[in-house]
């Protein structure tokens, strides 16, 4: 997972979302607390104005509050809502019943008429309170300071309830955003998946290039891969051409060497001639193999196809003219329009080797069958000969191995067939029949 672009993008998005929502949660909590405090200050200001309106100096100069305030919480002892009026001359106090026997310890007084907010005032039980204070001076020059306060616990409770409702909402938002990012990443990386499929088609030889228009960010990569494929195809073509030239160049010296071997035998130097012929045979087998490999087109075409029955008939017509083929009967059990996903020349090479091997071992007949099953096209060549022992079946595909003692073969037939079938992404299997041997090739269908 660590090397997955999708996982990395989604992990980065998840971390970013969680961090962003955590910061947003802290910010929202702070803003909510600030808003609650503003609301409380606004309500306290209303109560303060009511308190100031009910406060006056009596004829004897004593400070008095004519009536209780509207809010009943000022009557209940230690309710968390308090008011206090202080005569600034005598420092006598008039308090709400909610203060009981406690007082609000206020800081230095502000200017007359100025509304002052105090956020860390100590309440009766030592708890923090929010208070608003105003100093009033009447026409006779007498001053008093009115204070209304509320326990800070109301803010704490409101914020706690808000956070309790906020957290599930943020979790749901985080889940929705992560799901949205996952969909976005999946859609955004879809062209890379298409590119992977296109590369797989090239590897499977269903396509020679990366076809289709890729997004602007991916198209340069697709273009570079196509240029690489073109360069590889040209390099492979040059290599095959050089291999063909080399093989053809060796044929003439080998023919001269064969003539020299015959001359040595005439002179009676049989042992030397046999040694040279053995070495020449090994060289000839390699030459034949390279010629067969050179016949495979560089980068097998994904659009190649041919009629199996027609190609098999042409191969059998040639085999019938050989001494071994004249004594056998051949049967082609293939529909006239049955097509195989292989180049006609390559199929001729495959059937030529398989039918020739079958004719060499067959007792009376050779049969060619073809059928389609699922995503494959299968072609089988069967003979009624002795078959191949299980222990020798694997070695039969090795280059230069001859399992018969009749000679006349380079031992490369099945190896060449195996190379061609492998180039098309197919497979070759051999099974013993009763009697004979059945060699089957399976080739993947186009697309």
Tab-separated table of C-alpha atoms in Angstrom:
chain	number	residue	atom	x	y	z
A	1	UNK	CA	0.000	0.000	0.000
A	2	UNK	CA	2.906	2.363	0.637
A	3	UNK	CA	3.733	2.486	-3.096
A	4	UNK	CA	0.121	3.178	-4.114
A	5	UNK	CA	-0.547	6.675	-5.471
A	6	UNK	CA	-4.223	6.234	-4.620
A	7	UNK	CA	-3.364	5.338	-0.997
A	8	UNK	CA	-0.918	8.223	-0.660
A	9	UNK	CA	-3.363	10.778	-2.053
A	10	UNK	CA	-6.221	9.485	0.060
A	11	UNK	CA	-4.025	9.387	3.198
A	12	UNK	CA	-2.848	12.958	2.594
A	13	UNK	CA	-6.448	14.071	1.988
A	14	UNK	CA	-7.619	12.292	5.148
A	15	UNK	CA	-4.926	13.897	7.301
A	16	UNK	CA	-5.644	17.317	5.775
A	17	UNK	CA	-9.387	16.934	6.374
A	18	UNK	CA	-8.935	15.848	9.998
A	19	UNK	CA	-6.483	18.661	10.737
A	20	UNK	CA	-8.684	21.240	9.003
A	21	UNK	CA	-11.824	20.089	10.808
A	22	UNK	CA	-9.994	19.985	14.147
A	23	UNK	CA	-8.866	23.586	13.647
A	24	UNK	CA	-12.371	24.511	12.481
A	25	UNK	CA	-13.853	22.823	15.568
A	26	UNK	CA	-11.582	24.782	17.903
A	27	UNK	CA	-12.376	27.989	16.031
A	28	UNK	CA	-16.129	27.355	16.075
A	29	UNK	CA	-16.005	26.591	19.788
A	30	UNK	CA	-14.171	29.857	20.446
A	31	UNK	CA	-16.590	31.851	18.280
A	32	UNK	CA	-19.586	30.227	19.982
A	33	UNK	CA	-18.174	30.996	23.445
A	34	UNK	CA	-17.515	34.573	22.378
A	35	UNK	CA	-21.054	34.871	21.047
A	36	UNK	CA	-22.540	33.434	24.252
A	37	UNK	CA	-20.532	35.911	26.329
A	38	UNK	CA	-21.734	38.765	24.118
A	39	UNK	CA	-25.331	37.653	24.574
A	40	UNK	CA	-24.868	37.435	28.335
A	41	UNK	CA	-23.280	40.893	28.432
A	42	UNK	CA	-26.209	42.211	26.418
A	43	UNK	CA	-28.713	40.676	28.836
A	44	UNK	CA	-26.715	41.905	31.835
A	45	UNK	CA	-26.706	45.411	30.355
A	46	UNK	CA	-30.501	45.347	30.217
A	47	UNK	CA	-30.615	44.240	33.866
A	48	UNK	CA	-28.043	46.911	34.764
A	49	UNK	CA	-30.127	49.667	33.225
A	50	UNK	CA	-33.171	48.381	35.143
A	51	UNK	CA	-31.080	48.358	38.351
A	52	UNK	CA	-29.868	51.919	37.786
A	53	UNK	CA	-33.435	53.028	37.170
A	54	UNK	CA	-34.534	51.514	40.497
A	55	UNK	CA	-31.637	53.018	42.500
A	56	UNK	CA	-31.836	56.386	44.245
A	57	UNK	CA	-30.627	58.303	47.298
A	58	UNK	CA	-33.174	58.741	50.134
A	59	UNK	CA	-33.794	62.031	51.890
A	60	UNK	CA	-31.353	61.030	54.609
A	61	UNK	CA	-28.684	60.376	51.967
A	62	UNK	CA	-28.834	56.618	52.195
A	63	UNK	CA	-28.663	54.577	48.995
A	64	UNK	CA	-31.714	52.474	48.252
A	65	UNK	CA	-33.156	50.236	45.523
A	66	UNK	CA	-36.880	50.812	45.340
A	67	UNK	CA	-37.917	47.427	43.836
A	68	UNK	CA	-36.540	44.010	42.999
A	69	UNK	CA	-35.464	43.420	39.400
A	70	UNK	CA	-37.674	41.547	36.975
A	71	UNK	CA	-35.462	38.427	36.750
A	72	UNK	CA	-36.478	36.139	39.676
A	73	UNK	CA	-33.015	34.593	39.788
A	74	UNK	CA	-31.784	37.675	41.666
A	75	UNK	CA	-34.002	36.633	44.574
A	76	UNK	CA	-32.780	33.019	44.923
A	77	UNK	CA	-29.632	32.713	47.095
A	78	UNK	CA	-26.483	31.809	45.198
A	79	UNK	CA	-28.444	31.376	41.952
A	80	UNK	CA	-25.533	32.602	39.875
A	81	UNK	CA	-27.187	35.932	39.017
A	82	UNK	CA	-26.235	38.881	41.223
A	83	UNK	CA	-26.484	42.644	41.493
A	84	UNK	CA	-24.808	45.095	43.790
A	85	UNK	CA	-24.981	48.867	44.253
A	86	UNK	CA	-22.188	50.730	46.113
A	87	UNK	CA	-22.345	54.263	47.473
A	88	UNK	CA	-18.985	55.671	46.440
A	89	UNK	CA	-19.030	58.215	49.287
A	90	UNK	CA	-19.931	56.027	52.276
A	91	UNK	CA	-19.046	52.747	50.575
A	92	UNK	CA	-22.287	51.270	51.835
A	93	UNK	CA	-23.715	48.412	49.760
A	94	UNK	CA	-27.111	47.301	48.624
A	95	UNK	CA	-27.115	43.711	47.296
A	96	UNK	CA	-29.431	41.199	45.714
A	97	UNK	CA	-30.682	38.332	47.903
A	98	UNK	CA	-28.837	35.933	45.580
A	99	UNK	CA	-25.529	37.258	46.981
A	100	UNK	CA	-26.662	36.304	50.486
A	101	UNK	CA	-23.943	37.672	52.741
A	102	UNK	CA	-21.205	37.900	50.105
A	103	UNK	CA	-20.047	40.890	48.111
A	104	UNK	CA	-18.598	41.407	44.658
A	105	UNK	CA	-15.017	42.614	44.975
A	106	UNK	CA	-14.757	45.187	42.185
A	107	UNK	CA	-11.620	46.786	40.777
A	108	UNK	CA	-11.081	50.512	40.592
A	109	UNK	CA	-14.083	52.421	39.376
A	110	UNK	CA	-14.266	53.698	35.839
A	111	UNK	CA	-15.347	57.073	34.561
A	112	UNK	CA	-18.863	58.197	35.388
A	113	UNK	CA	-21.420	56.866	32.933
A	114	UNK	CA	-18.967	54.437	31.332
A	115	UNK	CA	-20.143	50.844	30.903
A	116	UNK	CA	-17.388	48.485	31.921
A	117	UNK	CA	-17.277	44.717	31.327
A	118	UNK	CA	-15.363	42.539	33.776
A	119	UNK	CA	-14.784	38.932	32.671
A	120	UNK	CA	-12.857	37.522	35.647
A	121	UNK	CA	-14.735	38.800	38.638
A	122	UNK	CA	-14.867	36.448	41.638
A	123	UNK	CA	-18.363	35.385	42.702
A	124	UNK	CA	-19.682	34.426	46.172
A	125	UNK	CA	-18.222	30.946	46.016
A	126	UNK	CA	-14.971	32.017	44.405
A	127	UNK	CA	-16.216	31.088	40.937
A	128	UNK	CA	-15.615	33.303	37.919
A	129	UNK	CA	-18.403	35.583	36.843
A	130	UNK	CA	-19.075	37.981	34.010
A	131	UNK	CA	-20.080	41.413	35.184
A	132	UNK	CA	-21.037	44.768	33.773
A	133	UNK	CA	-20.407	47.873	35.888
A	134	UNK	CA	-21.442	51.507	35.514
A	135	UNK	CA	-20.795	54.499	37.762
A	136	UNK	CA	-23.622	57.012	38.019
A	137	UNK	CA	-23.472	60.596	39.458
A	138	UNK	CA	-26.776	62.363	40.152
A	139	UNK	CA	-27.551	66.064	39.933
A	140	UNK	CA	-26.489	66.607	43.555
A	141	UNK	CA	-23.036	65.199	42.868
A	142	UNK	CA	-23.658	61.942	44.716
A	143	UNK	CA	-22.237	58.822	42.988
A	144	UNK	CA	-22.937	55.141	43.135
A	145	UNK	CA	-21.592	52.144	41.233
A	146	UNK	CA	-24.083	49.556	39.963
A	147	UNK	CA	-22.968	46.013	39.127
A	148	UNK	CA	-24.825	43.080	37.587
A	149	UNK	CA	-23.008	39.728	37.295
A	150	UNK	CA	-23.698	36.200	36.089
A	151	UNK	CA	-21.854	33.008	36.938
A	152	UNK	CA	-19.507	31.877	34.120
A	153	UNK	CA	-20.870	28.332	34.486
A	154	UNK	CA	-23.734	29.242	32.166
A	155	UNK	CA	-21.180	29.925	29.441
A	156	UNK	CA	-19.369	26.675	30.184
A	157	UNK	CA	-22.600	24.663	30.059
A	158	UNK	CA	-23.697	26.276	26.787
A	159	UNK	CA	-20.296	25.668	25.191
A	160	UNK	CA	-20.241	22.053	26.397
A	161	UNK	CA	-23.661	21.364	24.898
A	162	UNK	CA	-22.646	23.073	21.686
A	163	UNK	CA	-19.457	20.981	21.416
A	164	UNK	CA	-21.462	17.822	22.141
A	165	UNK	CA	-23.651	18.604	19.137
A	166	UNK	CA	-20.751	19.884	17.015
A	167	UNK	CA	-18.459	16.836	17.277
A	168	UNK	CA	-20.866	14.333	15.605
A	169	UNK	CA	-21.545	16.872	12.870
A	170	UNK	CA	-17.808	17.308	12.247
A	171	UNK	CA	-17.315	13.523	12.208
A	172	UNK	CA	-20.096	13.142	9.629
A	173	UNK	CA	-18.597	15.968	7.594
A	174	UNK	CA	-15.157	14.344	7.772
A	175	UNK	CA	-16.596	11.019	6.567
A	176	UNK	CA	-18.447	12.728	3.714
A	177	UNK	CA	-15.338	14.676	2.665
A	178	UNK	CA	-13.122	11.582	2.799
A	179	UNK	CA	-15.634	9.661	0.684
A	180	UNK	CA	-15.797	12.571	-1.767
A	181	UNK	CA	-12.001	12.724	-1.954
A	182	UNK	CA	-11.834	8.969	-2.511
A	183	UNK	CA	-14.279	9.253	-5.417
A	184	UNK	CA	-12.371	12.234	-6.770
A	185	UNK	CA	-9.054	10.391	-6.559
A	186	UNK	CA	-10.540	7.288	-8.184
A	187	UNK	CA	-11.956	9.331	-11.054
A	188	UNK	CA	-8.728	11.311	-11.359
A	189	UNK	CA	-6.549	8.184	-11.513
A	190	UNK	CA	-8.841	6.331	-13.941
A	191	UNK	CA	-6.673	7.381	-16.934
A	192	UNK	CA	-3.700	5.657	-15.302
A	193	UNK	CA	-5.751	2.462	-15.081
A	194	UNK	CA	-6.605	2.835	-18.777
A	195	UNK	CA	-2.910	3.312	-19.487
A	196	UNK	CA	-2.117	0.155	-17.517
A	197	UNK	CA	-4.662	-1.812	-19.561
A	198	UNK	CA	-3.177	-0.409	-22.780
A	199	UNK	CA	0.338	-1.444	-21.696
A	200	UNK	CA	-0.970	-4.906	-20.782
A	201	UNK	CA	-2.487	-5.205	-24.259
A	202	UNK	CA	0.888	-4.320	-25.779
A	203	UNK	CA	2.633	-6.925	-23.619
A	204	UNK	CA	0.009	-9.521	-24.565
A	205	UNK	CA	0.560	-8.508	-28.220
A	206	UNK	CA	-3.081	-7.570	-28.671
A	207	UNK	CA	-1.903	-4.103	-29.676
A	208	UNK	CA	1.320	-2.658	-31.054
A	209	UNK	CA	0.923	0.825	-29.523
A	210	UNK	CA	-0.824	2.673	-26.716
A	211	UNK	CA	-3.975	3.688	-28.539
A	212	UNK	CA	-6.521	6.215	-27.334
A	213	UNK	CA	-6.303	9.803	-26.185
A	214	UNK	CA	-4.956	10.199	-22.662
A	215	UNK	CA	-5.497	13.275	-20.453
A	216	UNK	CA	-3.127	16.161	-20.971
A	217	UNK	CA	-1.041	15.237	-17.898
A	218	UNK	CA	-0.672	11.577	-18.943
A	219	UNK	CA	-0.380	11.976	-22.720
A	220	UNK	CA	3.374	12.851	-22.637
A	221	UNK	CA	4.021	9.558	-20.814
A	222	UNK	CA	1.954	7.640	-23.389
A	223	UNK	CA	3.829	9.385	-26.227
A	224	UNK	CA	7.199	8.463	-24.714
A	225	UNK	CA	6.117	4.838	-24.309
A	226	UNK	CA	4.960	4.767	-27.948
A	227	UNK	CA	8.321	6.169	-29.040
A	228	UNK	CA	10.038	3.489	-26.976
A	229	UNK	CA	7.883	0.804	-28.612
A	230	UNK	CA	8.714	2.174	-32.071
A	231	UNK	CA	12.427	2.169	-31.276
A	232	UNK	CA	12.199	-1.361	-29.884
A	233	UNK	CA	10.336	-2.554	-32.969
A	234	UNK	CA	12.982	-1.062	-35.254
A	235	UNK	CA	15.805	-2.537	-33.166
A	236	UNK	CA	14.112	-5.938	-33.213
A	237	UNK	CA	13.624	-5.735	-36.982
A	238	UNK	CA	17.314	-4.918	-37.450
A	239	UNK	CA	18.314	-7.795	-35.163
A	240	UNK	CA	16.077	-10.229	-37.056
A	241	UNK	CA	17.448	-8.968	-40.355
A	242	UNK	CA	21.033	-9.477	-39.174
A	243	UNK	CA	20.159	-12.955	-37.926
A	244	UNK	CA	18.670	-13.807	-41.321
A	245	UNK	CA	21.701	-12.453	-43.137
A	246	UNK	CA	24.004	-14.422	-40.857
A	247	UNK	CA	22.029	-17.627	-41.361
A	248	UNK	CA	21.978	-17.243	-45.126
A	249	UNK	CA	25.671	-16.351	-45.108
A	250	UNK	CA	26.491	-19.599	-43.296
A	251	UNK	CA	24.529	-21.797	-45.683
A	252	UNK	CA	27.039	-21.500	-48.528
A	253	UNK	CA	30.069	-22.407	-46.362
A	254	UNK	CA	28.083	-25.337	-44.990
A	255	UNK	CA	27.351	-26.574	-48.492
A	256	UNK	CA	31.065	-26.340	-49.301
A	257	UNK	CA	31.813	-28.180	-46.060
A	258	UNK	CA	29.384	-30.945	-47.059
A	259	UNK	CA	31.215	-31.345	-50.344
A	260	UNK	CA	34.511	-31.575	-48.451
A	261	UNK	CA	33.037	-34.251	-46.182
A	262	UNK	CA	32.035	-36.334	-49.194
A	263	UNK	CA	35.536	-35.908	-50.618
A	264	UNK	CA	37.095	-37.098	-47.372
A	265	UNK	CA	34.889	-40.191	-47.356
A	266	UNK	CA	35.986	-41.022	-50.901
A	267	UNK	CA	39.584	-40.835	-49.710
A	268	UNK	CA	38.796	-43.272	-46.913
A	269	UNK	CA	39.082	-40.761	-44.068
A	270	UNK	CA	35.716	-41.779	-42.658
A	271	UNK	CA	36.447	-40.993	-39.008
A	272	UNK	CA	37.505	-37.424	-39.766
A	273	UNK	CA	34.525	-36.983	-42.092
A	274	UNK	CA	32.140	-38.128	-39.335
A	275	UNK	CA	33.600	-35.659	-36.837
A	276	UNK	CA	33.352	-32.791	-39.290
A	277	UNK	CA	29.820	-33.828	-40.290
A	278	UNK	CA	28.769	-33.895	-36.653
A	279	UNK	CA	30.025	-30.338	-36.113
A	280	UNK	CA	28.489	-29.194	-39.397
A	281	UNK	CA	25.160	-30.727	-38.350
A	282	UNK	CA	25.171	-28.715	-35.144
A	283	UNK	CA	25.879	-25.536	-37.093
A	284	UNK	CA	23.134	-26.409	-39.595
A	285	UNK	CA	20.596	-26.877	-36.807
A	286	UNK	CA	21.373	-23.442	-35.421
A	287	UNK	CA	21.107	-21.929	-38.889
A	288	UNK	CA	17.708	-23.530	-39.463
A	289	UNK	CA	16.525	-22.299	-36.101
A	290	UNK	CA	17.599	-18.702	-36.743
A	291	UNK	CA	15.901	-18.776	-40.144
A	292	UNK	CA	12.699	-19.977	-38.500
A	293	UNK	CA	12.929	-17.267	-35.808
A	294	UNK	CA	13.608	-14.623	-38.457
A	295	UNK	CA	10.382	-15.556	-40.199
A	296	UNK	CA	8.425	-14.394	-37.155
A	297	UNK	CA	7.476	-10.779	-37.760
A	298	UNK	CA	8.968	-8.373	-35.210
A	299	UNK	CA	6.249	-7.638	-32.697
A	300	UNK	CA	3.524	-10.107	-33.668
A	301	UNK	CA	0.530	-8.286	-35.134
A	302	UNK	CA	-2.606	-8.316	-33.047
A	303	UNK	CA	-4.718	-8.320	-36.246
A	304	UNK	CA	-3.152	-11.396	-37.887
A	305	UNK	CA	-5.553	-14.128	-38.945
A	306	UNK	CA	-5.807	-16.874	-41.557
A	307	UNK	CA	-7.972	-19.833	-42.606
A	308	UNK	CA	-6.791	-22.944	-40.821
A	309	UNK	CA	-8.231	-25.433	-43.310
A	310	UNK	CA	-6.703	-23.700	-46.333
A	311	UNK	CA	-3.267	-23.431	-44.707
A	312	UNK	CA	-3.376	-27.064	-43.525
A	313	UNK	CA	-4.335	-28.243	-47.038
A	314	UNK	CA	-1.319	-26.438	-48.505
A	315	UNK	CA	1.062	-27.987	-45.981
A	316	UNK	CA	-0.347	-31.493	-46.456
A	317	UNK	CA	-0.088	-31.163	-50.221
A	318	UNK	CA	3.663	-30.702	-49.802
A	319	UNK	CA	4.041	-33.529	-47.260
A	320	UNK	CA	2.158	-35.920	-49.545
A	321	UNK	CA	4.875	-35.577	-52.165
A	322	UNK	CA	7.542	-36.821	-49.755
A	323	UNK	CA	8.369	-40.554	-49.598
A	324	UNK	CA	6.959	-40.790	-46.067
A	325	UNK	CA	3.801	-38.900	-46.928
A	326	UNK	CA	2.852	-41.001	-49.966
A	327	UNK	CA	2.046	-44.014	-47.791
A	328	UNK	CA	-0.295	-42.147	-45.399
A	329	UNK	CA	-3.852	-40.849	-45.459
A	330	UNK	CA	-4.493	-37.279	-44.281
A	331	UNK	CA	-7.725	-35.894	-42.810
A	332	UNK	CA	-8.491	-32.209	-42.276
A	333	UNK	CA	-11.438	-31.893	-39.866
A	334	UNK	CA	-11.764	-28.087	-39.951
A	335	UNK	CA	-14.650	-25.861	-41.027
A	336	UNK	CA	-13.967	-24.086	-44.318
A	337	UNK	CA	-14.276	-20.577	-42.833
A	338	UNK	CA	-12.599	-21.328	-39.483
A	339	UNK	CA	-10.050	-18.583	-38.689
A	340	UNK	CA	-7.042	-18.652	-36.371
A	341	UNK	CA	-5.462	-15.515	-34.815
A	342	UNK	CA	-2.047	-16.126	-36.390
A	343	UNK	CA	-0.162	-15.009	-39.482
A	344	UNK	CA	-0.540	-17.415	-42.405
A	345	UNK	CA	3.227	-17.827	-42.778
A	346	UNK	CA	3.633	-18.582	-39.080
A	347	UNK	CA	0.775	-21.097	-39.157
A	348	UNK	CA	2.390	-22.764	-42.182
A	349	UNK	CA	5.621	-23.052	-40.191
A	350	UNK	CA	3.723	-24.522	-37.212
A	351	UNK	CA	1.699	-27.041	-39.215
A	352	UNK	CA	4.653	-27.863	-41.440
A	353	UNK	CA	6.744	-28.996	-38.491
A	354	UNK	CA	3.864	-30.735	-36.692
A	355	UNK	CA	2.535	-32.581	-39.765
A	356	UNK	CA	6.063	-33.533	-40.853
A	357	UNK	CA	6.803	-34.982	-37.408
A	358	UNK	CA	3.452	-36.786	-37.359
A	359	UNK	CA	4.089	-38.249	-40.853
A	360	UNK	CA	7.508	-39.496	-39.748
A	361	UNK	CA	5.994	-41.539	-36.889
A	362	UNK	CA	2.485	-42.322	-38.178
A	363	UNK	CA	1.541	-45.867	-39.151
A	364	UNK	CA	-1.274	-45.068	-41.555
A	365	UNK	CA	-2.901	-41.664	-40.960
A	366	UNK	CA	-2.474	-38.089	-39.801
A	367	UNK	CA	-5.378	-35.862	-38.754
A	368	UNK	CA	-5.654	-32.069	-38.301
A	369	UNK	CA	-8.479	-30.664	-36.119
A	370	UNK	CA	-9.361	-27.125	-35.036
A	371	UNK	CA	-11.974	-25.661	-32.701
A	372	UNK	CA	-12.751	-22.600	-30.613
A	373	UNK	CA	-13.407	-22.699	-26.890
A	374	UNK	CA	-13.868	-19.646	-24.668
A	375	UNK	CA	-11.201	-17.114	-25.511
A	376	UNK	CA	-8.905	-19.573	-27.327
A	377	UNK	CA	-8.523	-21.196	-30.717
A	378	UNK	CA	-7.015	-24.693	-30.615
A	379	UNK	CA	-5.388	-26.655	-33.434
A	380	UNK	CA	-4.404	-30.307	-32.984
A	381	UNK	CA	-2.284	-32.649	-35.146
A	382	UNK	CA	-2.684	-36.356	-34.333
A	383	UNK	CA	-0.978	-39.468	-35.683
A	384	UNK	CA	-1.446	-43.184	-35.068
A	385	UNK	CA	2.208	-43.910	-34.320
A	386	UNK	CA	3.857	-45.148	-31.127
A	387	UNK	CA	3.568	-41.796	-29.270
A	388	UNK	CA	6.216	-40.403	-26.909
A	389	UNK	CA	6.971	-41.888	-23.491
A	390	UNK	CA	6.071	-39.638	-20.601
A	391	UNK	CA	9.704	-39.368	-19.536
A	392	UNK	CA	10.742	-38.050	-22.980
A	393	UNK	CA	7.850	-35.633	-23.547
A	394	UNK	CA	9.504	-32.629	-21.913
A	395	UNK	CA	12.833	-33.174	-23.665
A	396	UNK	CA	11.021	-33.359	-27.029
A	397	UNK	CA	10.677	-29.587	-26.898
A	398	UNK	CA	14.408	-29.066	-26.344
A	399	UNK	CA	16.377	-27.731	-29.254
A	400	UNK	CA	18.322	-30.301	-31.253
A	401	UNK	CA	16.810	-33.341	-29.477
A	402	UNK	CA	15.790	-36.200	-31.798
A	403	UNK	CA	13.630	-38.929	-30.316
A	404	UNK	CA	13.642	-41.133	-33.426
A	405	UNK	CA	16.464	-43.111	-34.907
A	406	UNK	CA	15.425	-42.613	-38.506
A	407	UNK	CA	17.436	-39.412	-39.006
A	408	UNK	CA	16.598	-36.783	-41.594
A	409	UNK	CA	15.586	-34.281	-38.904
A	410	UNK	CA	17.419	-31.446	-37.204
A	411	UNK	CA	15.538	-31.963	-33.957
A	412	UNK	CA	14.305	-28.349	-34.025
A	413	UNK	CA	10.723	-28.845	-35.255
A	414	UNK	CA	8.854	-28.820	-31.936
A	415	UNK	CA	11.210	-26.206	-30.474
A	416	UNK	CA	10.497	-23.875	-33.406
A	417	UNK	CA	6.749	-24.472	-33.046
A	418	UNK	CA	6.991	-23.737	-29.336
A	419	UNK	CA	8.804	-20.447	-30.032
A	420	UNK	CA	6.178	-19.306	-32.534
A	421	UNK	CA	3.260	-20.254	-30.283
A	422	UNK	CA	4.893	-18.494	-27.341
A	423	UNK	CA	5.341	-15.365	-29.472
A	424	UNK	CA	1.560	-15.274	-29.933
A	425	UNK	CA	0.940	-15.752	-26.207
A	426	UNK	CA	-0.268	-19.336	-26.679
A	427	UNK	CA	0.784	-22.718	-25.349
A	428	UNK	CA	1.728	-26.155	-26.717
A	429	UNK	CA	0.725	-29.465	-25.135
A	430	UNK	CA	1.415	-33.096	-26.064
A	431	UNK	CA	-0.706	-36.054	-25.027
A	432	UNK	CA	-0.474	-39.721	-25.923
A	433	UNK	CA	-3.507	-41.173	-27.663
A	434	UNK	CA	-4.283	-44.830	-28.105
A	435	UNK	CA	-2.480	-45.158	-30.387
A	436	UNK	CA	-0.320	-42.204	-31.447
A	437	UNK	CA	0.463	-38.696	-30.254
A	438	UNK	CA	-1.676	-35.555	-30.256
A	439	UNK	CA	0.100	-32.192	-30.321
A	440	UNK	CA	-2.223	-29.263	-29.542
A	441	UNK	CA	-1.542	-25.543	-29.749
A	442	UNK	CA	-3.895	-23.015	-28.108
A	443	UNK	CA	-3.807	-19.395	-29.238
A	444	UNK	CA	-5.643	-16.502	-27.514
A	445	UNK	CA	-8.330	-14.863	-29.615
A	446	UNK	CA	-8.015	-11.155	-30.473
A	447	UNK	CA	-9.432	-8.803	-27.855
